[in-house]
Every structure is written in C-alpha cells, then in structure tokens.
Amino acid sequence: YLANLEIAQGYSQHTIKLYRAALQMFLEWLRSDDVTTISKDDLIAYRKLVEDRVESYKTKNLRLVPLRRFLAFLGVKGLLSIDGRVLEHFRNRNGGKKMKLPSNEELEFFLKPARANTVDVSSDFIVNLVYATGLRLAELMSLKVGEVQETFSITGKGGKPRFIVCDPKVVAMAREYEKAHKLKKGERLMTMGHRQVQRMVSRRAERYGLEMSIHTLRHCFATNMLEKGMDIRAVQELLGHSSLV
C-alpha cells in the first residue's frame, strides 16, 4: 500500500512517513497481521481509543485518515469490504467532539441549485463556492466581483497568499450571482455581512434537515480531496493550514 502511494500516486516521503506511523499504531493495537479480519467493531473501538488520547483534534485526524484510505485500498483489492466512514473525523469545537458530516447523497442534495429567486441564487452560489474551494468565511467575505475564476489567488489567514482552483460550474454560478445582484467589477462580492452569510447557510441546512455551516463545508471539501487520493500536504495547502498538527 505504501509503495503504491509513493510510486503510483507520487506521495511525498513526509506523508508516507505519517501514513506508515498511523497504520503501524493501528496494527499494533489490532494485534494481528491479517487485515482481512478487520471488523466494524474494531474500527469503532479504535476510534474511541484515538478520541481518548491527549492530543489535538488535528493529530487525532491524522491517525484516522491513513486508515480510512488503507481500508479503501483493501476494498479495491477485494480483500475487505467495510465502510471506512465509521472512522468519523474529530473537530476542535465544543471540547473536541466529533463533527457530523453529511453523507454523499445528503451533500449532493444540499448543494443542488434551486435558483428560484435572488436569495436562492445567493445561497446556491455561496455553499457551492465554499465546498468547491475550501474557503474560510473571512476569505469568502474578502472576495471582489470578477475574482472568482477557474484559478485565482486570495490572501488567506495570516496574510498568506493562496492559490485556488474552482469548478467551472461554480464560476458560472458566480457570474449568475453577480448579474442577479447587479454588481460591478471591483465591488465586494458578498452583498451581506458575516452573520447574514452564516444565517443563510444555517437556514438552508434547516430546510434540508442537516447540520451544516461554512466550517462543515470546508471539512467536506477536505474529506472529498483526501478520498480522491490527494496528498495530505496538498490538501493542507488548499485549506491554507500552516501545519499538519
């Protein structure tokens, strides 16, 4: 598996070292070299073990992500059929409680454009932009009309520049949003304040019966990138994180 990461997927030596350490920790806990015997109960118990460790939520997640990816690899090889999503991510909000992320079906439903009126056009655009790019709320609020393109740069947390890649469909939604609000180039893209944006996302989530926020959408973005096989370091850069832990 580690050789596949290095040769076929081009993972860095640093990332492979992190993956190796995480998988060794799990296998030592499992007390078995036969990975085909891993059960859902094993994963639930292991996650509880990680949860109880005195570590940051980011470090805990770095113990789970490699294992989730390893389980997916075993599934592709036909060696094990188990849903790695039982290893839910942790978050640092509210004392490190786990974050409840939507299923792929729920997320697809939540992001599906309504476009019934100007409010819906705004809501459609905002949630799809954050999911497509992983932008923070403050970064979203700093955007100007015309800046959202298939590739563009922003000034992120701590004044650090960051390169953003955006889905062409979301770029088209940006133009639709700008037209609906009759915005001119150079003006602020967001026609409302921070709290109004947060409330808009919360109300949309309530309408769909989900727990969603800008922060949750960033986690969904990161999870999607990792599950597609992107290097942890690359995801870190896309999110604008200064460190992995």
PDB file of C-alpha atoms in Angstrom:
ATOM      1  CA  TYR A   1       0.000   0.000   0.000  1.00  0.00           C
ATOM      2  CA  LEU A   2       2.773   2.444   0.932  1.00  0.00           C
ATOM      3  CA  ALA A   3       4.675   1.557  -2.223  1.00  0.00           C
ATOM      4  CA  ASN A   4       1.535   2.350  -4.229  1.00  0.00           C
ATOM      5  CA  LEU A   5       1.330   5.771  -2.548  1.00  0.00           C
ATOM      6  CA  GLU A   6       4.936   6.531  -3.408  1.00  0.00           C
ATOM      7  CA  ILE A   7       5.214   5.104  -6.914  1.00  0.00           C
ATOM      8  CA  ALA A   8       1.723   5.270  -8.394  1.00  0.00           C
ATOM      9  CA  GLN A   9       0.401   8.362  -6.621  1.00  0.00           C
ATOM     10  CA  GLY A  10       3.570  10.358  -6.033  1.00  0.00           C
ATOM     11  CA  TYR A  11       3.117  10.969  -2.304  1.00  0.00           C
ATOM     12  CA  SER A  12       5.978  12.755  -0.555  1.00  0.00           C
ATOM     13  CA  GLN A  13       8.292  10.894   1.831  1.00  0.00           C
ATOM     14  CA  HIS A  14       6.973  13.026   4.686  1.00  0.00           C
ATOM     15  CA  THR A  15       3.374  11.965   4.003  1.00  0.00           C
ATOM     16  CA  ILE A  16       4.357   8.311   3.611  1.00  0.00           C
ATOM     17  CA  LYS A  17       6.138   8.510   6.973  1.00  0.00           C
ATOM     18  CA  LEU A  18       2.921   9.836   8.556  1.00  0.00           C
ATOM     19  CA  TYR A  19       0.861   7.081   6.911  1.00  0.00           C
ATOM     20  CA  ARG A  20       3.295   4.364   7.998  1.00  0.00           C
ATOM     21  CA  ALA A  21       3.252   5.530  11.622  1.00  0.00           C
ATOM     22  CA  ALA A  22      -0.557   5.731  11.690  1.00  0.00           C
ATOM     23  CA  LEU A  23      -1.014   2.264  10.192  1.00  0.00           C
ATOM     24  CA  GLN A  24       1.617   0.709  12.486  1.00  0.00           C
ATOM     25  CA  MET A  25      -0.175   2.139  15.501  1.00  0.00           C
ATOM     26  CA  PHE A  26      -3.453   0.571  14.353  1.00  0.00           C
ATOM     27  CA  LEU A  27      -1.950  -2.833  13.520  1.00  0.00           C
ATOM     28  CA  GLU A  28      -0.130  -2.987  16.865  1.00  0.00           C
ATOM     29  CA  TRP A  29      -3.430  -2.265  18.590  1.00  0.00           C
ATOM     30  CA  LEU A  30      -5.217  -4.853  16.421  1.00  0.00           C
ATOM     31  CA  ARG A  31      -2.580  -7.495  17.392  1.00  0.00           C
ATOM     32  CA  SER A  32      -2.966  -9.189  14.027  1.00  0.00           C
ATOM     33  CA  ASP A  33      -1.244  -9.025  10.666  1.00  0.00           C
ATOM     34  CA  ASP A  34      -4.333 -10.362   8.913  1.00  0.00           C
ATOM     35  CA  VAL A  35      -6.034  -7.175   7.737  1.00  0.00           C
ATOM     36  CA  THR A  36      -8.876  -9.170   6.152  1.00  0.00           C
ATOM     37  CA  THR A  37     -10.245  -9.790   9.658  1.00  0.00           C
ATOM     38  CA  ILE A  38     -10.796  -6.079  10.458  1.00  0.00           C
ATOM     39  CA  SER A  39     -14.393  -5.524  11.564  1.00  0.00           C
ATOM     40  CA  LYS A  40     -16.643  -2.510  12.061  1.00  0.00           C
ATOM     41  CA  ASP A  41     -16.467  -3.095  15.830  1.00  0.00           C
ATOM     42  CA  ASP A  42     -12.653  -2.949  15.625  1.00  0.00           C
ATOM     43  CA  LEU A  43     -12.840   0.436  13.926  1.00  0.00           C
ATOM     44  CA  ILE A  44     -15.367   1.815  16.421  1.00  0.00           C
ATOM     45  CA  ALA A  45     -13.200   0.669  19.335  1.00  0.00           C
ATOM     46  CA  TYR A  46     -10.035   2.062  17.745  1.00  0.00           C
ATOM     47  CA  ARG A  47     -11.639   5.426  17.093  1.00  0.00           C
ATOM     48  CA  LYS A  48     -12.639   5.595  20.759  1.00  0.00           C
ATOM     49  CA  LEU A  49      -9.023   4.847  21.695  1.00  0.00           C
ATOM     50  CA  VAL A  50      -7.805   7.721  19.494  1.00  0.00           C
ATOM     51  CA  GLU A  51     -10.535  10.008  20.832  1.00  0.00           C
ATOM     52  CA  ASP A  52      -9.340   9.445  24.414  1.00  0.00           C
ATOM     53  CA  ARG A  53      -5.714  10.345  23.631  1.00  0.00           C
ATOM     54  CA  VAL A  54      -4.452  13.692  24.972  1.00  0.00           C
ATOM     55  CA  GLU A  55      -3.737  15.183  21.542  1.00  0.00           C
ATOM     56  CA  SER A  56      -5.038  17.938  19.299  1.00  0.00           C
ATOM     57  CA  TYR A  57      -8.014  17.105  17.102  1.00  0.00           C
ATOM     58  CA  LYS A  58      -5.764  17.544  14.034  1.00  0.00           C
ATOM     59  CA  THR A  59      -3.302  14.933  15.294  1.00  0.00           C
ATOM     60  CA  LYS A  60      -6.183  12.559  16.027  1.00  0.00           C
ATOM     61  CA  ASN A  61      -7.494  13.008  12.496  1.00  0.00           C
ATOM     62  CA  LEU A  62      -4.037  12.283  11.094  1.00  0.00           C
ATOM     63  CA  ARG A  63      -4.252   8.904  12.841  1.00  0.00           C
ATOM     64  CA  LEU A  64      -7.586   8.159  11.135  1.00  0.00           C
ATOM     65  CA  VAL A  65      -7.165   9.486   7.571  1.00  0.00           C
ATOM     66  CA  PRO A  66      -4.430   6.988   6.571  1.00  0.00           C
ATOM     67  CA  LEU A  67      -6.502   4.138   7.989  1.00  0.00           C
ATOM     68  CA  ARG A  68      -9.598   5.232   6.055  1.00  0.00           C
ATOM     69  CA  ARG A  69      -7.548   5.367   2.865  1.00  0.00           C
ATOM     70  CA  PHE A  70      -5.986   1.967   3.624  1.00  0.00           C
ATOM     71  CA  LEU A  71      -9.446   0.415   4.065  1.00  0.00           C
ATOM     72  CA  ALA A  72     -10.487   1.854   0.686  1.00  0.00           C
ATOM     73  CA  PHE A  73      -7.339   0.338  -0.861  1.00  0.00           C
ATOM     74  CA  LEU A  74      -8.170  -3.073   0.620  1.00  0.00           C
ATOM     75  CA  GLY A  75     -11.684  -2.755  -0.785  1.00  0.00           C
ATOM     76  CA  VAL A  76     -10.369  -2.070  -4.299  1.00  0.00           C
ATOM     77  CA  LYS A  77      -8.134  -5.147  -3.984  1.00  0.00           C
ATOM     78  CA  GLY A  78     -11.137  -7.239  -2.955  1.00  0.00           C
ATOM     79  CA  LEU A  79      -9.559  -8.081   0.410  1.00  0.00           C
ATOM     80  CA  LEU A  80     -12.045  -6.339   2.683  1.00  0.00           C
ATOM     81  CA  SER A  81     -15.482  -4.779   2.382  1.00  0.00           C
ATOM     82  CA  ILE A  82     -16.068  -2.258   5.157  1.00  0.00           C
ATOM     83  CA  ASP A  83     -17.162   1.386   5.207  1.00  0.00           C
ATOM     84  CA  GLY A  84     -14.269   3.484   6.499  1.00  0.00           C
ATOM     85  CA  ARG A  85     -16.649   6.352   7.265  1.00  0.00           C
ATOM     86  CA  VAL A  86     -17.211   4.759  10.662  1.00  0.00           C
ATOM     87  CA  LEU A  87     -13.885   6.469  11.468  1.00  0.00           C
ATOM     88  CA  GLU A  88     -15.515   9.895  11.659  1.00  0.00           C
ATOM     89  CA  HIS A  89     -13.282  12.946  11.858  1.00  0.00           C
ATOM     90  CA  PHE A  90     -12.788  14.907  15.070  1.00  0.00           C
ATOM     91  CA  ARG A  91     -13.118  18.652  15.456  1.00  0.00           C
ATOM     92  CA  ASN A  92     -11.852  21.189  17.963  1.00  0.00           C
ATOM     93  CA  ARG A  93     -15.194  22.867  18.533  1.00  0.00           C
ATOM     94  CA  ASN A  94     -17.066  22.185  21.795  1.00  0.00           C
ATOM     95  CA  GLY A  95     -14.283  20.308  23.530  1.00  0.00           C
ATOM     96  CA  GLY A  96     -13.169  18.203  20.595  1.00  0.00           C
ATOM     97  CA  LYS A  97     -16.480  16.466  19.902  1.00  0.00           C
ATOM     98  CA  LYS A  98     -16.732  14.657  16.607  1.00  0.00           C
ATOM     99  CA  MET A  99     -18.146  16.543  13.646  1.00  0.00           C
ATOM    100  CA  LYS A 100     -21.172  15.038  11.957  1.00  0.00           C
ATOM    101  CA  LEU A 101     -20.538  15.215   8.233  1.00  0.00           C
ATOM    102  CA  PRO A 102     -23.360  14.587   5.738  1.00  0.00           C
ATOM    103  CA  SER A 103     -23.420  11.508   3.542  1.00  0.00           C
ATOM    104  CA  ASN A 104     -22.524  11.942  -0.121  1.00  0.00           C
ATOM    105  CA  GLU A 105     -26.216  11.788  -1.011  1.00  0.00           C
ATOM    106  CA  GLU A 106     -27.151  14.419   1.595  1.00  0.00           C
ATOM    107  CA  LEU A 107     -24.336  16.691   0.460  1.00  0.00           C
ATOM    108  CA  GLU A 108     -25.341  16.374  -3.196  1.00  0.00           C
ATOM    109  CA  PHE A 109     -28.946  17.229  -2.238  1.00  0.00           C
ATOM    110  CA  PHE A 110     -27.800  20.207  -0.141  1.00  0.00           C
ATOM    111  CA  LEU A 111     -25.631  21.628  -2.939  1.00  0.00           C
ATOM    112  CA  LYS A 112     -28.178  21.167  -5.726  1.00  0.00           C
ATOM    113  CA  PRO A 113     -29.086  24.657  -7.040  1.00  0.00           C
ATOM    114  CA  ALA A 114     -32.634  25.921  -6.516  1.00  0.00           C
ATOM    115  CA  ARG A 115     -32.338  29.276  -8.367  1.00  0.00           C
ATOM    116  CA  ALA A 116     -35.975  30.132  -7.558  1.00  0.00           C
ATOM    117  CA  ASN A 117     -35.174  33.745  -6.624  1.00  0.00           C
ATOM    118  CA  THR A 118     -32.303  36.106  -5.789  1.00  0.00           C
ATOM    119  CA  VAL A 119     -31.991  34.669  -2.270  1.00  0.00           C
ATOM    120  CA  ASP A 120     -31.698  31.140  -3.650  1.00  0.00           C
ATOM    121  CA  VAL A 121     -29.141  32.248  -6.251  1.00  0.00           C
ATOM    122  CA  SER A 122     -27.048  33.711  -3.407  1.00  0.00           C
ATOM    123  CA  SER A 123     -27.422  30.626  -1.217  1.00  0.00           C
ATOM    124  CA  ASP A 124     -26.715  28.256  -4.121  1.00  0.00           C
ATOM    125  CA  PHE A 125     -23.560  30.148  -5.027  1.00  0.00           C
ATOM    126  CA  ILE A 126     -22.154  30.537  -1.521  1.00  0.00           C
ATOM    127  CA  VAL A 127     -22.453  26.886  -0.441  1.00  0.00           C
ATOM    128  CA  ASN A 128     -21.144  25.575  -3.764  1.00  0.00           C
ATOM    129  CA  LEU A 129     -18.222  28.022  -3.769  1.00  0.00           C
ATOM    130  CA  VAL A 130     -17.104  27.061  -0.257  1.00  0.00           C
ATOM    131  CA  TYR A 131     -17.431  23.334  -0.994  1.00  0.00           C
ATOM    132  CA  ALA A 132     -15.544  23.696  -4.294  1.00  0.00           C
ATOM    133  CA  THR A 133     -12.692  25.770  -2.864  1.00  0.00           C
ATOM    134  CA  GLY A 134     -12.482  25.230   0.918  1.00  0.00           C
ATOM    135  CA  LEU A 135     -12.552  28.994   1.563  1.00  0.00           C
ATOM    136  CA  ARG A 136     -12.823  30.290   5.127  1.00  0.00           C
ATOM    137  CA  LEU A 137     -15.677  32.680   5.928  1.00  0.00           C
ATOM    138  CA  ALA A 138     -13.272  35.644   6.181  1.00  0.00           C
ATOM    139  CA  GLU A 139     -11.729  34.700   2.823  1.00  0.00           C
ATOM    140  CA  LEU A 140     -15.170  34.456   1.255  1.00  0.00           C
ATOM    141  CA  MET A 141     -16.059  37.910   2.576  1.00  0.00           C
ATOM    142  CA  SER A 142     -12.875  39.443   1.132  1.00  0.00           C
ATOM    143  CA  LEU A 143     -13.670  38.494  -2.483  1.00  0.00           C
ATOM    144  CA  LYS A 144     -14.389  41.146  -5.087  1.00  0.00           C
ATOM    145  CA  VAL A 145     -16.667  40.963  -8.126  1.00  0.00           C
ATOM    146  CA  GLY A 146     -14.964  39.169 -11.005  1.00  0.00           C
ATOM    147  CA  GLU A 147     -12.309  37.481  -8.844  1.00  0.00           C
ATOM    148  CA  VAL A 148     -13.888  34.017  -8.822  1.00  0.00           C
ATOM    149  CA  GLN A 149     -12.373  32.228 -11.808  1.00  0.00           C
ATOM    150  CA  GLU A 150     -11.284  28.653 -12.541  1.00  0.00           C
ATOM    151  CA  THR A 151      -7.962  29.607 -10.943  1.00  0.00           C
ATOM    152  CA  PHE A 152      -7.420  32.666  -8.746  1.00  0.00           C
ATOM    153  CA  SER A 153      -5.411  33.845  -5.760  1.00  0.00           C
ATOM    154  CA  ILE A 154      -6.532  35.119  -2.365  1.00  0.00           C
ATOM    155  CA  THR A 155      -4.862  36.478   0.743  1.00  0.00           C
ATOM    156  CA  GLY A 156      -5.584  33.910   3.443  1.00  0.00           C
ATOM    157  CA  LYS A 157      -5.188  33.699   7.191  1.00  0.00           C
ATOM    158  CA  GLY A 158      -2.097  35.484   8.485  1.00  0.00           C
ATOM    159  CA  GLY A 159      -1.764  37.452   5.237  1.00  0.00           C
ATOM    160  CA  LYS A 160      -0.503  34.405   3.346  1.00  0.00           C
ATOM    161  CA  PRO A 161      -1.302  34.205  -0.385  1.00  0.00           C
ATOM    162  CA  ARG A 162      -3.095  31.060  -1.548  1.00  0.00           C
ATOM    163  CA  PHE A 163      -3.821  29.621  -4.976  1.00  0.00           C
ATOM    164  CA  ILE A 164      -7.415  28.485  -5.527  1.00  0.00           C
ATOM    165  CA  VAL A 165      -8.804  26.090  -8.140  1.00  0.00           C
ATOM    166  CA  CYS A 166     -12.562  26.318  -8.759  1.00  0.00           C
ATOM    167  CA  ASP A 167     -15.074  24.175 -10.658  1.00  0.00           C
ATOM    168  CA  PRO A 168     -16.173  25.864 -13.934  1.00  0.00           C
ATOM    169  CA  LYS A 169     -19.826  25.289 -12.937  1.00  0.00           C
ATOM    170  CA  VAL A 170     -19.276  27.309  -9.760  1.00  0.00           C
ATOM    171  CA  VAL A 171     -17.554  30.052 -11.771  1.00  0.00           C
ATOM    172  CA  ALA A 172     -20.705  30.217 -13.937  1.00  0.00           C
ATOM    173  CA  MET A 173     -22.764  30.494 -10.737  1.00  0.00           C
ATOM    174  CA  ALA A 174     -20.566  33.429  -9.685  1.00  0.00           C
ATOM    175  CA  ARG A 175     -21.418  35.280 -12.895  1.00  0.00           C
ATOM    176  CA  GLU A 176     -25.129  34.488 -12.393  1.00  0.00           C
ATOM    177  CA  TYR A 177     -24.940  35.758  -8.791  1.00  0.00           C
ATOM    178  CA  GLU A 178     -23.167  38.981  -9.849  1.00  0.00           C
ATOM    179  CA  LYS A 179     -25.768  39.583 -12.551  1.00  0.00           C
ATOM    180  CA  ALA A 180     -28.708  38.914 -10.197  1.00  0.00           C
ATOM    181  CA  HIS A 181     -27.357  41.481  -7.713  1.00  0.00           C
ATOM    182  CA  LYS A 182     -26.302  43.938 -10.471  1.00  0.00           C
ATOM    183  CA  LEU A 183     -22.770  44.115  -9.084  1.00  0.00           C
ATOM    184  CA  LYS A 184     -19.959  45.999 -10.764  1.00  0.00           C
ATOM    185  CA  LYS A 185     -16.358  44.879 -11.119  1.00  0.00           C
ATOM    186  CA  GLY A 186     -14.243  45.816  -8.103  1.00  0.00           C
ATOM    187  CA  GLU A 187     -17.177  45.908  -5.671  1.00  0.00           C
ATOM    188  CA  ARG A 188     -17.417  43.489  -2.725  1.00  0.00           C
ATOM    189  CA  LEU A 189     -18.772  40.165  -3.945  1.00  0.00           C
ATOM    190  CA  MET A 190     -20.772  39.438  -0.809  1.00  0.00           C
ATOM    191  CA  THR A 191     -23.840  41.681  -0.564  1.00  0.00           C
ATOM    192  CA  MET A 192     -24.305  40.847   3.137  1.00  0.00           C
ATOM    193  CA  GLY A 193     -22.278  40.665   6.346  1.00  0.00           C
ATOM    194  CA  HIS A 194     -20.554  37.716   8.055  1.00  0.00           C
ATOM    195  CA  ARG A 195     -23.505  36.828  10.293  1.00  0.00           C
ATOM    196  CA  GLN A 196     -26.002  37.110   7.451  1.00  0.00           C
ATOM    197  CA  VAL A 197     -23.953  34.652   5.394  1.00  0.00           C
ATOM    198  CA  GLN A 198     -23.781  32.253   8.347  1.00  0.00           C
ATOM    199  CA  ARG A 199     -27.536  32.550   8.906  1.00  0.00           C
ATOM    200  CA  MET A 200     -28.217  31.960   5.212  1.00  0.00           C
ATOM    201  CA  VAL A 201     -26.243  28.694   5.295  1.00  0.00           C
ATOM    202  CA  SER A 202     -27.884  27.661   8.595  1.00  0.00           C
ATOM    203  CA  ARG A 203     -31.376  28.305   7.253  1.00  0.00           C
ATOM    204  CA  ARG A 204     -30.617  26.343   4.103  1.00  0.00           C
ATOM    205  CA  ALA A 205     -29.363  23.480   6.283  1.00  0.00           C
ATOM    206  CA  GLU A 206     -32.543  23.580   8.407  1.00  0.00           C
ATOM    207  CA  ARG A 207     -34.615  23.424   5.234  1.00  0.00           C
ATOM    208  CA  TYR A 208     -32.774  20.231   4.243  1.00  0.00           C
ATOM    209  CA  GLY A 209     -32.742  18.773   7.770  1.00  0.00           C
ATOM    210  CA  LEU A 210     -28.947  18.851   8.030  1.00  0.00           C
ATOM    211  CA  GLU A 211     -26.262  20.262  10.326  1.00  0.00           C
ATOM    212  CA  MET A 212     -24.197  22.458   8.026  1.00  0.00           C
ATOM    213  CA  SER A 213     -22.058  25.574   8.268  1.00  0.00           C
ATOM    214  CA  ILE A 214     -19.191  27.209   6.375  1.00  0.00           C
ATOM    215  CA  HIS A 215     -16.823  25.276   8.654  1.00  0.00           C
ATOM    216  CA  THR A 216     -18.585  21.979   7.901  1.00  0.00           C
ATOM    217  CA  LEU A 217     -18.380  22.631   4.158  1.00  0.00           C
ATOM    218  CA  ARG A 218     -14.607  23.173   4.485  1.00  0.00           C
ATOM    219  CA  HIS A 219     -14.366  19.773   6.184  1.00  0.00           C
ATOM    220  CA  CYS A 220     -16.462  18.227   3.397  1.00  0.00           C
ATOM    221  CA  PHE A 221     -14.094  19.788   0.847  1.00  0.00           C
ATOM    222  CA  ALA A 222     -11.030  18.369   2.637  1.00  0.00           C
ATOM    223  CA  THR A 223     -12.623  14.927   3.057  1.00  0.00           C
ATOM    224  CA  ASN A 224     -13.547  14.839  -0.630  1.00  0.00           C
ATOM    225  CA  MET A 225      -9.984  15.705  -1.651  1.00  0.00           C
ATOM    226  CA  LEU A 226      -8.475  13.058   0.649  1.00  0.00           C
ATOM    227  CA  GLU A 227     -10.897  10.367  -0.511  1.00  0.00           C
ATOM    228  CA  LYS A 228      -9.962  11.161  -4.114  1.00  0.00           C
ATOM    229  CA  GLY A 229      -6.375  10.330  -3.187  1.00  0.00           C
ATOM    230  CA  MET A 230      -4.895  13.815  -2.851  1.00  0.00           C
ATOM    231  CA  ASP A 231      -1.715  14.108  -0.792  1.00  0.00           C
ATOM    232  CA  ILE A 232      -2.285  15.411   2.765  1.00  0.00           C
ATOM    233  CA  ARG A 233       0.268  18.158   2.155  1.00  0.00           C
ATOM    234  CA  ALA A 234      -1.622  19.295  -0.942  1.00  0.00           C
ATOM    235  CA  VAL A 235      -4.917  19.401   0.986  1.00  0.00           C
ATOM    236  CA  GLN A 236      -3.149  21.373   3.716  1.00  0.00           C
ATOM    237  CA  GLU A 237      -2.060  23.942   1.126  1.00  0.00           C
ATOM    238  CA  LEU A 238      -5.552  24.166  -0.398  1.00  0.00           C
ATOM    239  CA  LEU A 239      -7.065  24.794   3.038  1.00  0.00           C
ATOM    240  CA  GLY A 240      -4.432  27.352   3.953  1.00  0.00           C
ATOM    241  CA  HIS A 241      -3.240  25.473   7.050  1.00  0.00           C
ATOM    242  CA  SER A 242       0.204  26.398   8.304  1.00  0.00           C
ATOM    243  CA  SER A 243       0.852  22.929   9.771  1.00  0.00           C
ATOM    244  CA  LEU A 244      -0.466  19.392   9.739  1.00  0.00           C
ATOM    245  CA  VAL A 245      -0.888  19.153  13.542  1.00  0.00           C
TER     246      VAL A 245
END
